[in-house]
Structure formats: structure tokens, C-alpha cells
Amino acid sequence: MKDVISLDRLREGERGRVVSIMGGRGFRMRLIQLGVMPGIEVRVSKSAFFGGPIMIEVNNTRVALGKGVASRIWVERIS
């Protein structure tokens, strides 16, 4: 069985492949503009404590996301 979790649950240095994005069309389109879409591999490079933003690497670009946004992105953990 695949290990699918929300992006905000990945730890620093872990990688995952985006499986789905939970949200409306505008929300999904904004993430696509940032390079975050199903099938793309992401890596968590920095995660702040206490609900702060997380920094991910996607397509050799760093993107900061709020925890609320990251919690709506589901990824398959890549080991």
C-alpha cells in the first residue's frame, strides 16, 4: 500500500510525489502556477515550528507554502 500523507506531514529532507490537491479550481490553478501539480516530485527543504510555513523544492525552484495550503496537498512518500 502506498504511503499517502499531506505535504505538511513530510519532514525536512523527505521527498514525495504529488497525488492530489484538495481545493477549488482557483486554489489548484495557483499551485499549478507555482509548479505544484499531480505527478510532480517535491522535497521539503525547511519546515517552521508551530504551524509556520514550509519551504519546498519543486522543479529546482524553492516555493514557500503556508501549513494550511500544504495540508491540502496529498503526496506519496518517496523513500
C-alpha atoms as one frame of an Amber mdcrd trajectory, in Angstrom:
protein
   0.000   0.000   0.000   1.238   3.471  -0.860   2.186   5.840   1.939  -0.006
   8.859   1.102   0.042  11.782   3.534  -0.489  15.521   3.414   2.530  17.589
   2.390   2.749  19.329   5.751   3.485  15.953   7.386   6.667  15.344   5.410
   9.799  16.107   7.416  12.722  18.212   6.275  14.701  16.413   3.598  11.904
  13.987   2.709  10.583  13.740  -0.826   7.139  12.990  -2.138   5.183  12.824
  -5.365   2.010  14.923  -5.512  -1.031  12.657  -5.773  -3.890  15.129  -5.445
  -4.758  18.667  -4.430  -7.869  19.280  -2.360  -9.450  22.599  -3.216 -11.330
  24.641  -5.726 -10.279  25.485  -9.249  -8.642  28.774  -8.257  -6.638  27.111
  -5.494  -5.413  24.348  -7.817  -4.568  26.823 -10.585  -2.491  28.941  -8.191
  -0.490  25.864  -7.166  -0.028  24.836 -10.796   1.406  28.306 -11.471   3.919
  27.600  -8.685   4.784  24.244 -10.298   2.896  22.104  -7.785   0.634  19.640
  -9.592  -0.165  15.923  -9.524   2.732  13.736 -10.657   5.432  16.264  -9.688
   8.129  15.346  -7.178   8.671  17.756  -4.285  11.203  17.886  -1.452  10.722
  19.651   1.878  13.792  21.811   2.416  12.647  23.711   5.519   9.735  23.435
   7.914   8.977  26.041  10.569   7.720  25.137  14.028   4.248  25.779  15.414
   2.268  25.928  12.194   4.654  28.185  10.299   5.290  27.968   6.577   7.241
  25.219   4.867   9.738  25.600   2.048   9.617  23.026  -0.720  11.744  22.436
  -3.775   9.873  21.752  -6.987  11.497  21.746 -10.444  14.726  23.216  -8.998
  12.763  26.131  -7.548  12.023  26.866  -3.903   8.436  27.678  -3.000   7.119
  28.729   0.423   3.687  27.419   1.380   1.588  28.013   4.463   0.786  24.963
   6.570  -2.897  25.277   5.662  -2.082  25.143   1.970   0.387  22.283   2.444
  -2.211  20.316   4.406  -4.443  20.270   1.299  -1.763  18.744  -0.933  -1.549
  14.944  -0.746   1.732  13.265  -1.578   3.071   9.743  -1.855   6.212   9.492
   0.248   9.331   8.573  -1.764  11.988   6.715   0.207
